[in-house]
CSV table of C-alpha atoms in Angstrom, one decimal:
chain,number,residue,atom,x,y,z
A,1,MET,CA,29.0,-5.9,-130.8
A,2,LYS,CA,27.4,-7.8,-128.1
A,3,PRO,CA,25.3,-10.9,-128.4
A,4,ALA,CA,21.5,-10.9,-128.9
A,5,ARG,CA,19.5,-11.7,-125.8
A,6,PHE,CA,19.5,-15.3,-124.7
A,7,ARG,CA,18.6,-17.5,-121.7
A,8,TYR,CA,21.5,-19.3,-120.1
A,9,TYR,CA,21.6,-22.8,-118.5
A,10,ASP,CA,24.5,-24.5,-116.9
A,11,PRO,CA,23.7,-28.2,-116.4
A,12,GLU,CA,26.1,-30.4,-114.5
A,13,THR,CA,25.4,-33.7,-116.2
A,14,VAL,CA,25.1,-34.9,-119.8
A,15,GLU,CA,21.6,-36.1,-119.1
A,16,GLU,CA,20.5,-32.6,-117.9
A,17,ALA,CA,22.1,-31.0,-120.9
A,18,VAL,CA,20.4,-33.4,-123.3
A,19,SER,CA,17.0,-32.8,-121.7
A,20,LEU,CA,17.5,-29.1,-122.2
A,21,LEU,CA,18.3,-29.6,-125.8
A,22,VAL,CA,15.3,-31.8,-126.2
A,23,GLU,CA,13.2,-29.1,-124.7
A,24,PHE,CA,14.6,-26.2,-126.8
A,25,GLY,CA,15.6,-28.0,-130.0
A,26,SER,CA,17.4,-25.9,-132.6
A,27,ASP,CA,16.7,-22.7,-130.7
A,28,ALA,CA,19.5,-23.8,-128.4
A,29,ARG,CA,23.2,-24.0,-128.9
A,30,VAL,CA,25.7,-25.9,-126.7
A,31,LEU,CA,28.5,-23.7,-125.2
A,32,ALA,CA,31.7,-25.6,-124.7
A,33,GLY,CA,35.0,-23.6,-124.9
A,34,GLY,CA,33.2,-20.7,-126.6
A,35,GLN,CA,36.2,-19.7,-128.7
A,36,SER,CA,34.3,-20.2,-131.9
A,37,LEU,CA,30.7,-19.8,-130.8
A,38,VAL,CA,31.0,-16.6,-128.7
A,39,PRO,CA,32.7,-14.6,-131.5
A,40,LEU,CA,29.8,-15.7,-133.7
A,41,MET,CA,27.3,-14.6,-131.0
A,42,ASN,CA,29.2,-11.3,-130.5
A,43,PHE,CA,28.9,-10.6,-134.3
A,44,ARG,CA,25.3,-11.8,-134.1
A,45,LEU,CA,25.9,-14.3,-136.8
A,46,ALA,CA,24.6,-16.8,-134.3
A,47,ARG,CA,21.6,-15.8,-132.1
A,48,PRO,CA,20.6,-18.8,-130.0
A,49,LYS,CA,17.6,-18.2,-127.8
A,50,TYR,CA,19.0,-20.6,-125.3
A,51,LEU,CA,22.6,-21.3,-124.4
A,52,VAL,CA,23.4,-24.6,-122.8
A,53,ASP,CA,26.8,-24.2,-121.1
A,54,ILE,CA,28.4,-27.6,-120.5
A,55,ASN,CA,31.5,-26.4,-118.8
A,56,LYS,CA,30.2,-27.7,-115.5
A,57,VAL,CA,29.9,-31.2,-116.9
A,58,SER,CA,33.2,-32.4,-115.5
A,59,SER,CA,32.6,-36.0,-116.5
A,60,LEU,CA,33.5,-35.1,-120.1
A,61,ASP,CA,37.1,-33.9,-119.4
A,62,TYR,CA,39.5,-36.9,-119.7
A,63,ILE,CA,42.1,-38.6,-121.9
A,64,ARG,CA,42.0,-42.4,-121.4
A,65,GLN,CA,43.9,-45.2,-123.0
A,66,GLY,CA,41.8,-47.8,-124.7
A,67,ASP,CA,42.6,-50.7,-126.9
A,68,HIS,CA,45.2,-49.1,-129.2
A,69,THR,CA,43.1,-46.0,-129.0
A,70,LEU,CA,42.9,-42.8,-127.1
A,71,ALA,CA,39.4,-41.9,-125.7
A,72,ILE,CA,39.2,-38.1,-125.4
A,73,GLY,CA,36.2,-36.6,-123.6
A,74,ALA,CA,34.6,-33.8,-125.6
A,75,MET,CA,35.2,-31.2,-123.0
A,76,THR,CA,38.9,-31.9,-122.8
A,77,ARG,CA,40.7,-28.5,-123.4
A,78,GLN,CA,42.9,-28.3,-126.4
A,79,ARG,CA,45.7,-27.2,-124.2
A,80,THR,CA,45.3,-30.4,-122.1
A,81,VAL,CA,45.8,-32.5,-125.2
A,82,GLU,CA,48.8,-30.4,-126.2
A,83,THR,CA,50.6,-30.9,-123.0
A,84,SER,CA,49.6,-34.5,-122.3
A,85,THR,CA,52.4,-37.0,-121.9
A,86,LEU,CA,50.1,-39.9,-122.8
A,87,VAL,CA,49.2,-38.2,-126.1
A,88,GLN,CA,52.8,-37.4,-126.8
A,89,GLU,CA,53.6,-41.1,-126.5
A,90,LYS,CA,50.6,-42.5,-128.3
A,91,ASN,CA,49.8,-40.0,-131.0
A,92,PRO,CA,52.1,-37.0,-131.3
A,93,LEU,CA,50.4,-35.9,-134.5
A,94,LEU,CA,47.6,-34.5,-132.3
A,95,ILE,CA,50.1,-32.4,-130.4
A,96,GLU,CA,51.8,-31.1,-133.6
A,97,ALA,CA,48.4,-30.1,-135.0
A,98,SER,CA,47.4,-28.5,-131.6
A,99,ARG,CA,50.1,-25.9,-131.9
A,100,TYR,CA,48.4,-24.5,-135.0
A,101,ILE,CA,45.1,-24.0,-133.2
A,102,GLY,CA,44.8,-20.3,-132.6
A,103,HIS,CA,47.0,-19.2,-129.7
A,104,PRO,CA,47.8,-20.7,-126.3
A,105,THR,CA,45.1,-18.6,-124.6
A,106,ILE,CA,42.5,-19.9,-127.1
A,107,ARG,CA,43.6,-23.4,-126.4
A,108,ASN,CA,43.1,-22.9,-122.6
A,109,ARG,CA,39.4,-22.8,-123.2
A,110,GLY,CA,38.8,-24.3,-126.6
A,111,THR,CA,37.8,-28.0,-126.4
A,112,VAL,CA,38.4,-31.0,-128.6
A,113,GLY,CA,34.6,-31.7,-128.8
A,114,GLY,CA,33.8,-28.1,-129.5
A,115,SER,CA,36.1,-27.9,-132.5
A,116,LEU,CA,34.7,-31.1,-133.9
A,117,ALA,CA,31.0,-30.3,-133.3
A,118,HIS,CA,31.4,-26.7,-134.6
A,119,ALA,CA,33.0,-28.1,-137.8
A,120,ASP,CA,34.6,-25.0,-139.1
A,121,PRO,CA,35.8,-25.9,-142.6
A,122,ALA,CA,39.3,-24.8,-141.7
A,123,ALA,CA,39.6,-26.3,-138.3
A,124,GLU,CA,42.4,-28.7,-137.3
A,125,TRP,CA,40.6,-31.3,-135.2
A,126,PRO,CA,38.2,-32.3,-138.0
A,127,ALA,CA,41.3,-33.1,-140.2
A,128,LEU,CA,42.8,-35.1,-137.3
A,129,ALA,CA,39.6,-37.1,-136.9
A,130,MET,CA,39.6,-37.8,-140.6
A,131,VAL,CA,43.3,-38.7,-141.0
A,132,MET,CA,43.1,-41.1,-138.0
A,133,ASP,CA,39.7,-42.6,-138.9
A,134,ALA,CA,38.4,-41.6,-135.5
A,135,THR,CA,35.0,-42.5,-134.1
A,136,LEU,CA,32.8,-39.8,-132.6
A,137,VAL,CA,30.5,-40.8,-129.7
A,138,LEU,CA,27.2,-38.9,-129.6
A,139,ARG,CA,24.6,-38.9,-126.9
A,140,GLY,CA,21.0,-38.0,-127.2
A,141,PRO,CA,17.6,-38.8,-125.7
A,142,GLN,CA,17.6,-42.2,-127.4
A,143,GLY,CA,21.0,-43.1,-126.0
A,144,GLU,CA,24.5,-43.3,-127.5
A,145,ARG,CA,25.6,-43.7,-131.1
A,146,CYS,CA,29.0,-44.0,-132.6
A,147,ILE,CA,29.8,-42.4,-135.9
A,148,PRO,CA,33.0,-42.7,-138.0
A,149,ALA,CA,34.6,-39.4,-138.8
A,150,GLU,CA,34.0,-39.7,-142.5
A,151,ASP,CA,30.2,-39.7,-141.8
A,152,PHE,CA,30.2,-37.1,-139.1
A,153,PHE,CA,31.1,-33.9,-141.2
A,154,VAL,CA,28.2,-32.9,-143.5
A,155,THR,CA,29.0,-29.4,-144.7
A,156,TYR,CA,30.0,-26.0,-143.5
A,157,LEU,CA,29.6,-25.8,-139.7
A,158,THR,CA,27.3,-28.8,-140.0
A,159,THR,CA,27.7,-32.3,-138.6
A,160,CYS,CA,25.3,-35.2,-138.3
A,161,LEU,CA,24.6,-34.2,-134.7
A,162,ASP,CA,20.9,-34.0,-134.1
A,163,PRO,CA,19.8,-30.8,-132.3
A,164,SER,CA,19.1,-32.9,-129.2
A,165,GLU,CA,22.5,-34.6,-129.2
A,166,ILE,CA,25.8,-33.8,-127.6
A,167,LEU,CA,29.2,-35.0,-128.8
A,168,VAL,CA,30.6,-36.7,-125.7
A,169,GLU,CA,33.8,-38.5,-126.8
A,170,ILE,CA,36.2,-38.9,-129.7
A,171,ARG,CA,38.0,-42.3,-130.0
A,172,ILE,CA,41.3,-41.9,-131.9
A,173,PRO,CA,43.5,-44.8,-132.9
A,174,GLU,CA,47.1,-44.5,-131.7
A,175,LEU,CA,49.7,-44.0,-134.3
A,176,SER,CA,51.1,-47.4,-135.3
A,177,ARG,CA,54.5,-48.2,-134.0
A,178,GLY,CA,57.1,-46.9,-136.3
A,179,ALA,CA,54.7,-44.7,-138.2
A,180,GLY,CA,55.6,-41.4,-139.9
A,181,TRP,CA,53.4,-38.4,-139.5
A,182,SER,CA,53.1,-34.7,-140.0
A,183,PHE,CA,50.8,-31.7,-139.8
A,184,LEU,CA,51.4,-28.6,-141.8
A,185,GLU,CA,49.2,-25.5,-142.1
A,186,LEU,CA,49.5,-22.2,-143.9
A,187,SER,CA,47.7,-19.2,-142.6
A,188,ARG,CA,48.2,-15.5,-143.2
A,189,ARG,CA,49.5,-14.8,-139.7
A,190,PHE,CA,50.6,-17.2,-137.0
A,191,GLY,CA,47.5,-18.6,-135.3
A,192,ASP,CA,45.0,-17.4,-137.9
A,193,PHE,CA,42.5,-19.8,-139.5
A,194,ALA,CA,44.1,-22.2,-141.9
A,195,LEU,CA,44.1,-21.4,-145.6
A,196,VAL,CA,45.0,-25.0,-146.0
A,197,GLY,CA,46.1,-27.7,-143.5
A,198,VAL,CA,47.4,-31.1,-144.3
A,199,ALA,CA,47.6,-34.1,-141.9
A,200,ILE,CA,49.5,-37.2,-142.9
A,201,ARG,CA,50.3,-40.6,-141.5
A,202,LEU,CA,52.4,-43.3,-143.2
A,203,THR,CA,53.5,-46.8,-142.4
A,204,THR,CA,56.0,-48.9,-144.3
A,205,ASP,CA,57.2,-52.5,-144.1
A,206,GLY,CA,60.8,-53.4,-143.2
A,207,SER,CA,62.0,-52.7,-146.8
A,208,GLY,CA,60.6,-49.2,-147.3
A,209,ILE,CA,57.5,-50.1,-149.1
A,210,CYS,CA,54.4,-48.1,-148.0
A,211,THR,CA,51.8,-50.3,-146.4
A,212,ASP,CA,49.4,-47.6,-145.4
A,213,GLY,CA,49.0,-43.9,-145.8
A,214,ALA,CA,46.4,-41.3,-145.1
A,215,ILE,CA,46.2,-37.6,-146.2
A,216,ALA,CA,43.5,-35.4,-144.8
A,217,LEU,CA,43.1,-31.7,-145.7
A,218,THR,CA,41.3,-28.8,-144.1
A,219,GLY,CA,40.4,-25.5,-145.5
A,220,VAL,CA,39.8,-27.0,-148.9
A,221,GLY,CA,36.0,-27.1,-149.0
A,222,ALA,CA,32.9,-27.4,-146.9
A,223,TYR,CA,34.4,-30.1,-144.7
A,224,PRO,CA,37.7,-31.9,-144.2
A,225,VAL,CA,38.5,-34.5,-146.8
A,226,ARG,CA,40.7,-37.5,-147.3
A,227,ALA,CA,42.6,-37.5,-150.5
A,228,GLN,CA,41.7,-41.0,-151.3
A,229,SER,CA,42.8,-41.3,-154.9
A,230,ALA,CA,46.2,-39.8,-153.9
A,231,GLU,CA,46.5,-42.2,-151.0
A,232,GLN,CA,46.1,-45.2,-153.3
A,233,LEU,CA,49.1,-44.0,-155.2
A,234,LEU,CA,51.2,-44.4,-152.1
A,235,ARG,CA,50.2,-47.9,-151.1
A,236,GLY,CA,52.6,-50.7,-152.2
A,237,GLU,CA,55.1,-48.2,-153.5
A,238,ARG,CA,58.6,-47.5,-152.4
A,239,LEU,CA,58.8,-44.0,-150.9
A,240,SER,CA,60.7,-41.5,-152.9
A,241,GLU,CA,60.7,-37.8,-153.8
A,242,ALA,CA,59.3,-38.6,-157.2
A,243,LEU,CA,56.5,-40.6,-155.7
A,244,PHE,CA,55.7,-37.7,-153.3
A,245,GLU,CA,55.6,-35.2,-156.1
A,246,HIS,CA,53.2,-37.5,-158.0
A,247,VAL,CA,51.0,-37.9,-154.9
A,248,ALA,CA,51.1,-34.2,-154.1
A,249,ARG,CA,49.9,-33.3,-157.6
A,250,ALA,CA,47.2,-36.0,-157.4
A,251,VAL,CA,46.0,-34.4,-154.1
A,252,ALA,CA,45.7,-31.0,-155.7
A,253,LYS,CA,43.9,-32.5,-158.7
A,254,GLU,CA,41.3,-34.2,-156.4
A,255,LEU,CA,40.4,-31.1,-154.6
A,256,GLU,CA,37.6,-28.6,-155.3
A,257,PRO,CA,38.3,-25.8,-152.9
A,258,ASP,CA,36.4,-22.6,-152.7
A,259,SER,CA,37.5,-19.2,-153.8
A,260,ASP,CA,36.9,-16.6,-151.1
A,261,LEU,CA,38.2,-13.4,-149.5
A,262,HIS,CA,41.3,-15.1,-148.3
A,263,ALA,CA,42.4,-17.2,-151.2
A,264,SER,CA,41.4,-18.4,-154.6
A,265,ALA,CA,40.7,-22.0,-155.4
A,266,ASP,CA,43.8,-22.2,-157.4
A,267,TYR,CA,45.9,-20.8,-154.6
A,268,ARG,CA,44.5,-23.4,-152.2
A,269,ARG,CA,45.2,-26.2,-154.6
A,270,THR,CA,48.8,-25.0,-155.0
A,271,VAL,CA,49.3,-24.7,-151.2
A,272,ALA,CA,47.7,-28.1,-150.8
A,273,ARG,CA,50.2,-29.6,-153.2
A,274,ILE,CA,53.2,-28.0,-151.6
A,275,LEU,CA,52.1,-28.8,-148.0
A,276,THR,CA,51.5,-32.4,-149.0
A,277,LEU,CA,54.9,-32.6,-150.6
A,278,ARG,CA,56.6,-31.2,-147.5
A,279,GLY,CA,54.4,-33.2,-145.2
A,280,LEU,CA,55.2,-36.5,-146.9
A,281,ALA,CA,58.9,-35.8,-146.6
A,282,ILE,CA,58.6,-35.0,-142.9
A,283,ALA,CA,56.5,-38.1,-142.3
A,284,GLN,CA,59.2,-40.2,-144.1
A,285,LYS,CA,61.9,-38.7,-142.0
A,286,ARG,CA,60.0,-39.6,-138.9
A,287,LEU,CA,59.6,-43.1,-140.1
A,288,SER,CA,63.4,-43.6,-140.2
A,289,GLU,CA,63.8,-42.0,-136.9
A,290,ALA,CA,61.2,-44.4,-135.4
A,291,GLY,CA,63.0,-47.2,-137.1
A,292,ASP,CA,66.3,-46.2,-135.6
A,293,ALA,CA,64.8,-46.0,-132.2
A,294,VAL,CA,63.7,-49.6,-132.5
B,1,MET,CA,40.9,-17.5,-114.6
B,2,ASN,CA,41.9,-20.3,-112.2
B,3,GLY,CA,45.5,-19.8,-113.2
B,4,ARG,CA,45.1,-19.9,-117.0
B,5,THR,CA,45.0,-17.0,-119.4
B,6,ILE,CA,41.6,-16.6,-121.1
B,7,ARG,CA,40.0,-14.1,-123.5
B,8,SER,CA,37.7,-12.1,-121.3
B,9,CYS,CA,35.7,-11.1,-124.4
B,10,LEU,CA,34.8,-14.7,-125.0
B,11,LEU,CA,33.6,-15.5,-121.5
B,12,PHE,CA,30.2,-14.5,-120.1
B,13,ALA,CA,30.5,-13.0,-116.6
B,14,VAL,CA,28.2,-15.7,-115.2
B,15,GLN,CA,30.8,-18.3,-116.4
B,16,ALA,CA,33.3,-16.9,-113.9
B,17,ASP,CA,31.1,-17.8,-111.0
B,18,GLN,CA,33.2,-19.3,-108.2
B,19,ALA,CA,36.4,-18.8,-110.2
B,20,GLU,CA,39.6,-17.1,-109.2
B,21,LEU,CA,40.4,-14.2,-111.4
B,22,THR,CA,43.8,-12.7,-111.7
B,23,THR,CA,44.1,-9.3,-113.5
B,24,VAL,CA,47.0,-7.0,-114.2
B,25,GLU,CA,46.2,-4.9,-111.1
B,26,SER,CA,47.4,-7.8,-108.9
B,27,LEU,CA,50.9,-7.9,-110.2
B,28,ALA,CA,52.4,-5.0,-108.3
B,29,ARG,CA,52.8,-5.1,-104.5
B,30,GLY,CA,51.6,-1.7,-103.5
B,31,GLU,CA,54.2,0.7,-105.0
B,32,LYS,CA,56.6,-2.2,-105.9
B,33,LEU,CA,56.4,-3.3,-109.5
B,34,HIS,CA,56.4,-6.9,-110.4
B,35,PRO,CA,59.7,-7.9,-112.2
B,36,ILE,CA,57.8,-8.2,-115.5
B,37,GLN,CA,56.4,-4.7,-115.1
B,38,GLN,CA,59.8,-3.4,-114.1
B,39,ALA,CA,61.3,-5.0,-117.2
B,40,PHE,CA,58.6,-3.6,-119.5
B,41,TRP,CA,59.5,-0.1,-118.1
B,42,GLU,CA,63.2,-0.5,-118.4
B,43,HIS,CA,63.1,-1.9,-121.9
B,44,HIS,CA,60.5,0.5,-123.2
B,45,ALA,CA,58.1,-2.3,-124.0
B,46,LEU,CA,55.1,0.0,-124.0
B,47,GLN,CA,54.1,3.3,-125.6
B,48,CYS,CA,50.4,3.9,-125.6
B,49,GLY,CA,50.0,1.0,-123.1
B,50,PHE,CA,46.7,-0.2,-124.6
B,51,CYS,CA,48.1,-3.8,-125.2
B,52,THR,CA,50.2,-3.8,-122.1
B,53,PRO,CA,47.8,-5.4,-119.6
B,54,GLY,CA,47.3,-8.3,-122.0
B,55,PHE,CA,51.1,-8.7,-122.6
B,56,LEU,CA,51.8,-8.6,-118.8
B,57,ILE,CA,49.3,-11.3,-117.9
B,58,THR,CA,50.3,-13.4,-120.9
B,59,ALA,CA,53.9,-13.1,-119.9
B,60,PHE,CA,53.1,-13.7,-116.2
B,61,ALA,CA,51.3,-17.0,-117.0
B,62,PHE,CA,53.9,-18.0,-119.6
B,63,LEU,CA,56.9,-17.5,-117.3
B,64,LYS,CA,55.2,-19.7,-114.6
B,65,GLU,CA,55.1,-22.5,-117.1
B,66,LYS,CA,58.5,-21.8,-118.7
B,67,PRO,CA,60.8,-19.8,-116.4
B,68,ARG,CA,63.7,-19.8,-118.9
B,69,PRO,CA,62.3,-19.4,-122.3
B,70,THR,CA,64.2,-18.8,-125.6
B,71,GLN,CA,63.4,-15.8,-127.8
B,72,ASP,CA,61.4,-18.1,-130.1
B,73,GLU,CA,59.4,-19.6,-127.3
B,74,VAL,CA,58.5,-16.1,-126.1
B,75,ARG,CA,57.4,-15.0,-129.6
B,76,ILE,CA,55.1,-18.0,-129.9
B,77,ALA,CA,53.8,-17.5,-126.4
B,78,ILE,CA,52.8,-13.8,-127.1
B,79,SER,CA,51.6,-14.4,-130.6
B,80,GLY,CA,48.0,-14.0,-129.5
B,81,ASN,CA,48.6,-10.4,-128.4
B,82,LEU,CA,48.9,-7.5,-130.8
B,83,CYS,CA,50.8,-4.3,-130.4
B,84,ARG,CA,50.5,-1.3,-132.7
B,85,CYS,CA,53.2,0.8,-131.2
B,86,THR,CA,56.4,-1.0,-130.3
B,87,GLY,CA,57.1,-3.5,-133.1
B,88,TYR,CA,57.4,-6.2,-130.4
B,89,GLU,CA,61.3,-6.4,-130.1
B,90,SER,CA,61.3,-4.5,-126.8
B,91,ILE,CA,58.4,-6.6,-125.5
B,92,VAL,CA,60.4,-9.8,-126.2
B,93,GLU,CA,63.5,-8.3,-124.6
B,94,ALA,CA,61.5,-7.3,-121.6
B,95,ILE,CA,60.1,-10.7,-121.1
B,96,ILE,CA,63.5,-12.4,-121.4
B,97,ALA,CA,65.0,-9.9,-119.0
B,98,ALA,CA,62.1,-10.5,-116.5
B,99,SER,CA,62.7,-14.2,-116.7
B,100,ALA,CA,66.3,-13.7,-115.7
B,101,ALA,CA,65.4,-11.3,-112.9
B,102,MET,CA,62.8,-13.7,-111.6
B,103,GLN,CA,65.2,-16.6,-111.7
B,104,GLU,CA,67.6,-14.6,-109.6
B,105,LYS,CA,65.0,-13.7,-107.0
B,106,GLY,CA,63.5,-17.2,-107.0
B,107,GLY,CA,60.1,-16.3,-108.5
B,108,GLU,CA,57.6,-13.7,-107.4
B,109,GLY,CA,54.0,-12.9,-108.1
B,110,PRO,CA,50.6,-12.3,-106.6
């Protein structure tokens, strides 16, 4: 199938793009990498009257180091993040997760901002934003506003972006020195949409007691979630296999996934539990590796 | 497009304005096959040929980035291309063989 008829615009600045969105409102869609939107248009599940292509807005393609954060422009290609030495140094969790996003060819065009703004319930970047407590920077006719990740995702394919706003940047904290981390995902075939994905980060004090932990899941509902009750079980405890089993079971209990064509709710809960268990072990191993390096 | 593989089905023609496009037709030099094409031929890495342009361009771009890949790296790199005929083994072999041939010749391409 081919898309329904639309008018095409290719602004070169954010300001131009925003004024187009103000003019067309919800009849317009922003085109970034197009790796999610264009298939929807080809299937005619999305029929925007106006397409605002922001690929010429070169000012949104960057990865900058901030104060213990990485500022990533919304039009940064996923492949750029995946191969960035700065990201490898400051937050390798982002790179590990990137490898699960579709295939290399998809990542050549797909953008970080596009994945976040599209908010597919099984996407990887929303889970990364949640696990790292990222801040999303939105720009509209009234100027800029900064939204924490936990407030950004509203429901399926829906964020708090106003129709006249564009996501311009994501600010992601660096992984703490000595932190452990992991990203695991189960899909039917390599590169397919996640059935369940789990992002984890952990820190401990010098004696192996967990000082902080975050577990974010994708594919388990309308939007990515942090397993907050399960995270509480980690803090202040000595890491052990028994603790991880307890936490993994708590994660599964906390979830209310959908049943759909691809997997039942029960199956997703089971996969979430197992990936959490494996992910915690991998994160712990990375902790001791980091410790040894110091 | 501009040196990176892209899905042509997910790009509107107007978006390729001013871009440099490389297609499978550019691999051979007249009658002389590119080492990757040669390797596909020698290793029976195609039957109906429907998937072959995609695999050739994917391999071409991949070997530029990674001239001496392992089998696993090849499998991951081509994971976005589907073949209904060959079962992939011969495709992986062909790409590995091409990488060796290209190393010897010091790299070749359009």
